[in-house]
PDB file of C-alpha atoms in Angstrom:
ATOM      1  CA  MET F 141       0.388  -0.128   0.047  1.00 51.00           C
ATOM      2  CA  SER F 142       1.527   3.211  -1.363  1.00 63.00           C
ATOM      3  CA  ALA F 143       1.199   6.195   0.658  1.00 71.00           C
ATOM      4  CA  PHE F 144      -0.389   8.192  -2.273  1.00 76.00           C
ATOM      5  CA  THR F 145      -3.553   5.670  -1.876  1.00 79.00           C
ATOM      6  CA  SER F 146      -3.283   6.487   2.077  1.00 79.00           C
ATOM      7  CA  GLN F 147      -3.488   9.816   0.802  1.00 84.00           C
ATOM      8  CA  VAL F 148      -6.355   9.884  -1.378  1.00 86.00           C
ATOM      9  CA  ILE F 149      -7.943   7.801   1.211  1.00 85.00           C
ATOM     10  CA  ASN F 150      -7.824  10.757   3.921  1.00 85.00           C
ATOM     11  CA  LEU F 151      -8.593  13.385   1.392  1.00 89.00           C
ATOM     12  CA  PHE F 152     -12.086  11.499   0.618  1.00 90.00           C
ATOM     13  CA  ALA F 153     -12.688  11.196   4.533  1.00 89.00           C
ATOM     14  CA  SER F 154     -11.484  14.895   4.653  1.00 89.00           C
ATOM     15  CA  VAL F 155     -14.674  15.832   2.344  1.00 92.00           C
ATOM     16  CA  LEU F 156     -16.666  13.938   4.423  1.00 92.00           C
ATOM     17  CA  LEU F 157     -16.088  15.905   6.972  1.00 91.00           C
ATOM     18  CA  LEU F 158     -16.978  19.060   5.798  1.00 93.00           C
ATOM     19  CA  ILE F 159     -19.771  17.742   3.739  1.00 94.00           C
ATOM     20  CA  ALA F 160     -21.125  17.034   7.168  1.00 92.00           C
ATOM     21  CA  PHE F 161     -20.371  20.078   8.622  1.00 93.00           C
ATOM     22  CA  ALA F 162     -22.047  21.795   5.586  1.00 92.00           C
ATOM     23  CA  MET F 163     -25.390  19.458   5.964  1.00 91.00           C
ATOM     24  CA  LEU F 164     -25.416  20.735   9.633  1.00 88.00           C
ATOM     25  CA  ALA F 165     -24.882  24.512   8.451  1.00 86.00           C
ATOM     26  CA  GLN F 166     -27.375  24.383   5.813  1.00 85.00           C
ATOM     27  CA  ARG F 167     -30.955  25.701   5.973  1.00 81.00           C
ATOM     28  CA  ARG F 168     -32.256  24.987   2.205  1.00 84.00           C
ATOM     29  CA  ILE F 169     -33.605  21.681   1.876  1.00 84.00           C
ATOM     30  CA  VAL F 170     -32.901  21.299  -2.070  1.00 86.00           C
ATOM     31  CA  THR F 171     -29.294  21.652  -0.845  1.00 88.00           C
ATOM     32  CA  LEU F 172     -29.365  19.150   1.548  1.00 89.00           C
ATOM     33  CA  ILE F 173     -30.355  16.873  -0.436  1.00 89.00           C
ATOM     34  CA  ASN F 174     -27.480  17.551  -3.297  1.00 92.00           C
ATOM     35  CA  LEU F 175     -24.766  17.765   0.021  1.00 93.00           C
ATOM     36  CA  PHE F 176     -25.974  14.416   0.660  1.00 92.00           C
ATOM     37  CA  ALA F 177     -25.989  13.098  -2.713  1.00 93.00           C
ATOM     38  CA  ILE F 178     -21.925  14.573  -3.192  1.00 94.00           C
ATOM     39  CA  GLN F 179     -21.359  12.818  -0.044  1.00 93.00           C
ATOM     40  CA  GLY F 180     -22.594   9.328  -1.458  1.00 91.00           C
ATOM     41  CA  MET F 181     -20.299  10.197  -4.396  1.00 94.00           C
ATOM     42  CA  ALA F 182     -17.582  10.739  -1.942  1.00 92.00           C
ATOM     43  CA  LEU F 183     -18.128   7.325  -0.119  1.00 90.00           C
ATOM     44  CA  VAL F 184     -18.131   5.951  -4.041  1.00 91.00           C
ATOM     45  CA  GLY F 185     -14.573   7.435  -4.101  1.00 91.00           C
ATOM     46  CA  SER F 186     -13.191   6.171  -0.984  1.00 89.00           C
ATOM     47  CA  THR F 187     -14.516   2.787  -1.523  1.00 87.00           C
ATOM     48  CA  LEU F 188     -13.205   2.506  -4.880  1.00 89.00           C
ATOM     49  CA  THR F 189      -9.599   4.010  -3.389  1.00 88.00           C
ATOM     50  CA  VAL F 190     -10.074   0.970  -1.171  1.00 84.00           C
ATOM     51  CA  ALA F 191     -11.124  -2.128  -3.712  1.00 84.00           C
ATOM     52  CA  TRP F 192      -8.240  -1.101  -5.682  1.00 87.00           C
ATOM     53  CA  ALA F 193      -5.648  -0.572  -2.829  1.00 82.00           C
ATOM     54  CA  THR F 194      -6.383  -4.126  -0.946  1.00 79.00           C
ATOM     55  CA  GLY F 195      -7.620  -6.004  -4.223  1.00 79.00           C
ATOM     56  CA  GLN F 196     -11.454  -6.704  -2.560  1.00 78.00           C
ATOM     57  CA  HIS F 197     -13.105  -6.731  -5.460  1.00 80.00           C
ATOM     58  CA  HIS F 198     -16.525  -6.873  -3.477  1.00 79.00           C
ATOM     59  CA  LEU F 199     -15.853  -3.638  -3.241  1.00 81.00           C
ATOM     60  CA  TYR F 200     -16.215  -2.947  -6.876  1.00 86.00           C
ATOM     61  CA  TRP F 201     -19.766  -3.925  -6.417  1.00 83.00           C
ATOM     62  CA  SER F 202     -19.967  -2.381  -3.008  1.00 82.00           C
ATOM     63  CA  ALA F 203     -19.365   0.915  -4.988  1.00 85.00           C
ATOM     64  CA  GLY F 204     -21.621   0.160  -7.802  1.00 88.00           C
ATOM     65  CA  ILE F 205     -24.436  -0.313  -5.059  1.00 83.00           C
ATOM     66  CA  THR F 206     -23.972   2.910  -3.430  1.00 85.00           C
ATOM     67  CA  PHE F 207     -23.567   5.005  -6.216  1.00 91.00           C
ATOM     68  CA  VAL F 208     -27.197   3.555  -7.445  1.00 87.00           C
ATOM     69  CA  LEU F 209     -28.730   4.158  -4.008  1.00 84.00           C
ATOM     70  CA  LYS F 210     -26.752   7.188  -2.509  1.00 86.00           C
ATOM     71  CA  VAL F 211     -26.080   9.196  -5.615  1.00 90.00           C
ATOM     72  CA  VAL F 212     -29.295   8.055  -7.895  1.00 90.00           C
ATOM     73  CA  ALA F 213     -31.575   6.865  -6.448  1.00 86.00           C
ATOM     74  CA  LEU F 214     -32.176   8.536  -3.015  1.00 85.00           C
ATOM     75  CA  PRO F 215     -31.773  11.910  -3.937  1.00 88.00           C
ATOM     76  CA  TRP F 216     -33.918  11.646  -7.233  1.00 88.00           C
ATOM     77  CA  ILE F 217     -36.723   9.695  -4.456  1.00 83.00           C
ATOM     78  CA  LEU F 218     -35.971  12.822  -1.997  1.00 83.00           C
ATOM     79  CA  HIS F 219     -36.809  15.605  -4.780  1.00 85.00           C
ATOM     80  CA  ARG F 220     -39.493  13.855  -6.491  1.00 82.00           C
ATOM     81  CA  LEU F 221     -40.792  13.363  -2.730  1.00 78.00           C
ATOM     82  CA  ILE F 222     -40.228  17.251  -1.631  1.00 80.00           C
ATOM     83  CA  ARG F 223     -41.646  18.525  -5.052  1.00 80.00           C
ATOM     84  CA  ARG F 224     -44.871  16.101  -4.572  1.00 76.00           C
ATOM     85  CA  LEU F 225     -45.057  17.649  -1.089  1.00 71.00           C
ATOM     86  CA  ASN F 226     -44.462  21.599  -2.359  1.00 72.00           C
ATOM     87  CA  VAL F 227     -41.916  22.127   0.519  1.00 65.00           C
ATOM     88  CA  LYS F 228     -40.607  25.245  -0.371  1.00 57.00           C
ATOM     89  CA  TRP F 229     -39.347  26.135   3.541  1.00 61.00           C
ATOM     90  CA  ASP F 230     -36.338  26.359   4.795  1.00 62.00           C
ATOM     91  CA  ILE F 231     -34.871  23.947   7.432  1.00 63.00           C
ATOM     92  CA  GLU F 232     -36.101  25.048  11.045  1.00 65.00           C
ATOM     93  CA  THR F 233     -33.433  24.006  13.729  1.00 70.00           C
ATOM     94  CA  LEU F 234     -33.881  23.913  17.117  1.00 73.00           C
ATOM     95  CA  ILE F 235     -30.762  25.703  17.572  1.00 79.00           C
ATOM     96  CA  ASN F 236     -29.237  28.263  16.232  1.00 83.00           C
ATOM     97  CA  ILE F 237     -26.457  27.414  13.487  1.00 83.00           C
ATOM     98  CA  PRO F 238     -23.318  28.840  15.355  1.00 85.00           C
ATOM     99  CA  THR F 239     -24.226  26.926  18.195  1.00 88.00           C
ATOM    100  CA  MET F 240     -24.640  23.602  16.130  1.00 87.00           C
ATOM    101  CA  MET F 241     -21.270  24.358  14.460  1.00 90.00           C
ATOM    102  CA  LEU F 242     -19.452  24.599  18.108  1.00 92.00           C
ATOM    103  CA  VAL F 243     -21.547  21.531  19.191  1.00 90.00           C
ATOM    104  CA  GLY F 244     -19.829  20.167  15.914  1.00 90.00           C
ATOM    105  CA  ILE F 245     -16.327  20.714  16.802  1.00 91.00           C
ATOM    106  CA  VAL F 246     -16.441  19.293  20.221  1.00 93.00           C
ATOM    107  CA  LEU F 247     -18.522  15.718  18.381  1.00 92.00           C
ATOM    108  CA  VAL F 248     -15.400  15.983  16.266  1.00 90.00           C
ATOM    109  CA  VAL F 249     -12.872  16.040  19.234  1.00 90.00           C
ATOM    110  CA  PHE F 250     -14.634  13.404  21.031  1.00 91.00           C
ATOM    111  CA  ALA F 251     -14.813  11.471  18.380  1.00 88.00           C
ATOM    112  CA  PHE F 252     -10.794  11.740  17.694  1.00 86.00           C
ATOM    113  CA  ASN F 253     -10.073  10.882  21.204  1.00 86.00           C
ATOM    114  CA  LEU F 254     -12.432   8.314  21.393  1.00 83.00           C
ATOM    115  CA  ALA F 255     -11.794   6.194  17.758  1.00 79.00           C
ATOM    116  CA  LEU F 256      -7.522   6.575  18.487  1.00 77.00           C
ATOM    117  CA  PRO F 257      -7.511   3.634  21.180  1.00 74.00           C
ATOM    118  CA  ILE F 258      -9.793   1.517  18.842  1.00 69.00           C
ATOM    119  CA  SER F 259      -7.509   2.753  15.668  1.00 64.00           C
ATOM    120  CA  GLU F 260      -4.215   1.095  17.334  1.00 62.00           C
ATOM    121  CA  PHE F 261      -5.343  -1.917  16.669  1.00 58.00           C
ATOM    122  CA  SER F 262      -6.523  -1.883  13.322  1.00 57.00           C
ATOM    123  CA  GLN F 263      -4.460  -2.903  10.672  1.00 55.00           C
ATOM    124  CA  SER F 264      -6.035  -1.677   7.597  1.00 54.00           C
ATOM    125  CA  ILE F 265      -4.772   0.985   5.247  1.00 52.00           C
ATOM    126  CA  ALA F 266      -7.366   4.126   6.392  1.00 54.00           C
ATOM    127  CA  ARG F 267      -7.175   2.821  10.248  1.00 58.00           C
ATOM    128  CA  GLY F 268      -6.877   6.808  10.794  1.00 66.00           C
ATOM    129  CA  THR F 269     -10.176   7.751   9.608  1.00 80.00           C
ATOM    130  CA  LEU F 270     -11.811   5.532  12.142  1.00 81.00           C
ATOM    131  CA  GLY F 271     -12.387   8.900  14.141  1.00 84.00           C
ATOM    132  CA  ILE F 272     -13.764  10.955  10.561  1.00 87.00           C
ATOM    133  CA  ALA F 273     -16.416   8.369  10.428  1.00 86.00           C
ATOM    134  CA  LEU F 274     -17.486   8.118  14.161  1.00 87.00           C
ATOM    135  CA  ALA F 275     -17.640  12.261  13.618  1.00 90.00           C
ATOM    136  CA  CYS F 276     -19.828  11.994  10.594  1.00 90.00           C
ATOM    137  CA  VAL F 277     -21.793   9.155  12.233  1.00 89.00           C
ATOM    138  CA  LEU F 278     -22.138  12.102  15.668  1.00 91.00           C
ATOM    139  CA  MET F 279     -23.110  14.890  13.036  1.00 92.00           C
ATOM    140  CA  SER F 280     -25.571  13.149  11.163  1.00 88.00           C
ATOM    141  CA  PHE F 281     -27.078  11.903  14.613  1.00 88.00           C
ATOM    142  CA  LEU F 282     -26.872  15.691  15.691  1.00 89.00           C
ATOM    143  CA  MET F 283     -29.049  17.378  12.657  1.00 87.00           C
ATOM    144  CA  MET F 284     -31.840  14.558  13.485  1.00 83.00           C
ATOM    145  CA  ILE F 285     -32.446  15.846  16.855  1.00 84.00           C
ATOM    146  CA  THR F 286     -32.187  19.896  15.700  1.00 83.00           C
ATOM    147  CA  ARG F 287     -34.439  19.450  13.164  1.00 81.00           C
ATOM    148  CA  SER F 288     -37.878  20.015  13.292  1.00 72.00           C
ATOM    149  CA  LYS F 289     -39.292  18.597   9.702  1.00 74.00           C
ATOM    150  CA  ALA F 290     -39.449  14.988   8.852  1.00 71.00           C
ATOM    151  CA  VAL F 291     -37.455  15.535   5.543  1.00 76.00           C
ATOM    152  CA  PRO F 292     -34.149  16.434   6.944  1.00 81.00           C
ATOM    153  CA  GLN F 293     -34.472  14.198   9.504  1.00 79.00           C
ATOM    154  CA  VAL F 294     -34.637  11.219   6.717  1.00 80.00           C
ATOM    155  CA  ILE F 295     -31.518  13.036   5.297  1.00 84.00           C
ATOM    156  CA  GLY F 296     -29.666  12.681   8.501  1.00 84.00           C
ATOM    157  CA  PHE F 297     -30.787   8.975   9.068  1.00 82.00           C
ATOM    158  CA  LEU F 298     -29.444   8.212   5.217  1.00 84.00           C
ATOM    159  CA  ALA F 299     -26.221  10.384   6.315  1.00 87.00           C
ATOM    160  CA  MET F 300     -25.700   8.663   9.609  1.00 85.00           C
ATOM    161  CA  GLU F 301     -25.977   5.343   7.766  1.00 83.00           C
ATOM    162  CA  ASN F 302     -23.123   6.856   5.346  1.00 86.00           C
ATOM    163  CA  GLY F 303     -20.721   7.499   8.295  1.00 86.00           C
ATOM    164  CA  LEU F 304     -21.407   3.784   9.183  1.00 82.00           C
ATOM    165  CA  PHE F 305     -20.392   2.186   5.776  1.00 83.00           C
ATOM    166  CA  PHE F 306     -17.544   4.614   5.300  1.00 85.00           C
ATOM    167  CA  ALA F 307     -16.119   2.983   8.874  1.00 80.00           C
ATOM    168  CA  ALA F 308     -16.799  -0.466   7.462  1.00 77.00           C
ATOM    169  CA  THR F 309     -14.933  -0.180   4.183  1.00 79.00           C
ATOM    170  CA  SER F 310     -11.830   1.808   5.128  1.00 74.00           C
ATOM    171  CA  ALA F 311     -11.451  -0.019   8.642  1.00 67.00           C
ATOM    172  CA  THR F 312     -12.233  -3.591   7.937  1.00 62.00           C
ATOM    173  CA  TYR F 313     -12.446  -3.738   3.965  1.00 58.00           C
ATOM    174  CA  GLY F 314     -16.194  -3.493   3.986  1.00 54.00           C
ATOM    175  CA  MET F 315     -19.369  -5.992   4.785  1.00 54.00           C
ATOM    176  CA  PRO F 316     -20.357  -9.094   3.017  1.00 52.00           C
ATOM    177  CA  MET F 317     -22.283  -8.750  -0.098  1.00 49.00           C
ATOM    178  CA  VAL F 318     -25.697 -10.560   1.267  1.00 43.00           C
ATOM    179  CA  VAL F 319     -25.066  -8.116   3.855  1.00 49.00           C
ATOM    180  CA  GLU F 320     -24.868  -4.781   2.068  1.00 54.00           C
ATOM    181  CA  LEU F 321     -27.740  -6.081  -0.490  1.00 52.00           C
ATOM    182  CA  GLY F 322     -29.533  -6.565   2.517  1.00 51.00           C
ATOM    183  CA  ILE F 323     -28.728  -3.385   4.198  1.00 58.00           C
ATOM    184  CA  ALA F 324     -29.482  -1.340   1.010  1.00 57.00           C
ATOM    185  CA  LEU F 325     -33.140  -3.268   0.191  1.00 55.00           C
ATOM    186  CA  ASP F 326     -33.639  -1.863   3.756  1.00 57.00           C
ATOM    187  CA  VAL F 327     -32.912   1.679   2.883  1.00 62.00           C
ATOM    188  CA  LEU F 328     -34.934   1.307  -0.207  1.00 59.00           C
ATOM    189  CA  VAL F 329     -37.835  -0.139   1.735  1.00 56.00           C
ATOM    190  CA  GLY F 330     -37.550   2.275   4.337  1.00 62.00           C
ATOM    191  CA  MET F 331     -37.852   5.163   1.856  1.00 60.00           C
ATOM    192  CA  VAL F 332     -41.164   4.134   0.747  1.00 59.00           C
ATOM    193  CA  ILE F 333     -42.837   3.970   4.072  1.00 56.00           C
ATOM    194  CA  LEU F 334     -41.257   7.280   5.454  1.00 61.00           C
ATOM    195  CA  GLY F 335     -42.564   8.862   2.181  1.00 58.00           C
ATOM    196  CA  VAL F 336     -46.148   7.501   3.039  1.00 55.00           C
ATOM    197  CA  PHE F 337     -45.909   8.401   6.062  1.00 56.00           C
ATOM    198  CA  MET F 338     -44.718  11.934   5.208  1.00 58.00           C
ATOM    199  CA  PHE F 339     -47.724  11.987   2.848  1.00 54.00           C
ATOM    200  CA  GLN F 340     -50.420  11.170   6.057  1.00 54.00           C
ATOM    201  CA  ILE F 341     -48.738  13.554   7.743  1.00 54.00           C
ATOM    202  CA  ARG F 342     -49.002  16.484   5.128  1.00 55.00           C
ATOM    203  CA  GLU F 343     -52.729  15.488   4.544  1.00 51.00           C
ATOM    204  CA  GLN F 344     -53.434  15.187   8.297  1.00 51.00           C
ATOM    205  CA  PHE F 345     -52.239  18.162   9.303  1.00 48.00           C
ATOM    206  CA  ASP F 346     -50.689  20.377   6.184  1.00 51.00           C
ATOM    207  CA  SER F 347     -47.482  20.454   7.711  1.00 51.00           C
ATOM    208  CA  LEU F 348     -44.456  18.068   8.132  1.00 48.00           C
ATOM    209  CA  ASP F 349     -43.352  19.507  11.461  1.00 52.00           C
ATOM    210  CA  ILE F 350     -42.807  16.445  13.937  1.00 49.00           C
ATOM    211  CA  HIS F 351     -44.360  18.483  16.536  1.00 51.00           C
ATOM    212  CA  HIS F 352     -47.620  17.861  15.441  1.00 50.00           C
ATOM    213  CA  LEU F 353     -47.467  14.315  16.290  1.00 49.00           C
ATOM    214  CA  GLU F 354     -47.828  15.615  19.989  1.00 50.00           C
ATOM    215  CA  LYS F 355     -51.524  16.022  18.927  1.00 51.00           C
ATOM    216  CA  LEU F 356     -51.948  12.566  17.788  1.00 45.00           C
ATOM    217  CA  LYS F 357     -50.887  10.972  21.022  1.00 47.00           C
ATOM    218  CA  GLU F 358     -52.787  13.498  23.142  1.00 49.00           C
ATOM    219  CA  ASP F 359     -55.386  12.515  21.269  1.00 47.00           C
TER     220      ASP F 359
END
């Protein structure tokens, strides 16, 4: 494994982290979906690099599945969904953006310190990226809990899965193909269910604010 290959993987890891910060600070729903697609492209690039450097041929299939699912299919579904829902609002956050960015920085520091002792036991070519993968997961979770609308929370969940997949490919050279196909199918089925769920919320309350679900609980 050459130093150049390691640097390329670290470059993709840095792009994933920067996009995670951009998604955390983004207020426009359309731009957020586009950032998710770009994050998927970075994930495809890192997977192809690991596949080429290690000779793990199943990772080429993983990269192909990721491209179809994360770069093409899911962004197309999300764009179609917001058009059907006639979503024109900005993303509402429970806390202001500067505070969220500061919390994001704290999460990055925490993730690197948490992953450092684990990375010492890894023999992979990109063991230093484990901290970045964990940081992306934590920041995606932060994006989920600080959004009041359903669509950004769905994107946060998908971005969290991106971080987990990046950790799997860079630190352990991926998962068995059967597992990856099962996860891809689960994500697609989940998107269909969430789409139906959002239409029901919109029809009932004329809004996608999840706080309206408290009314159902009270009723």
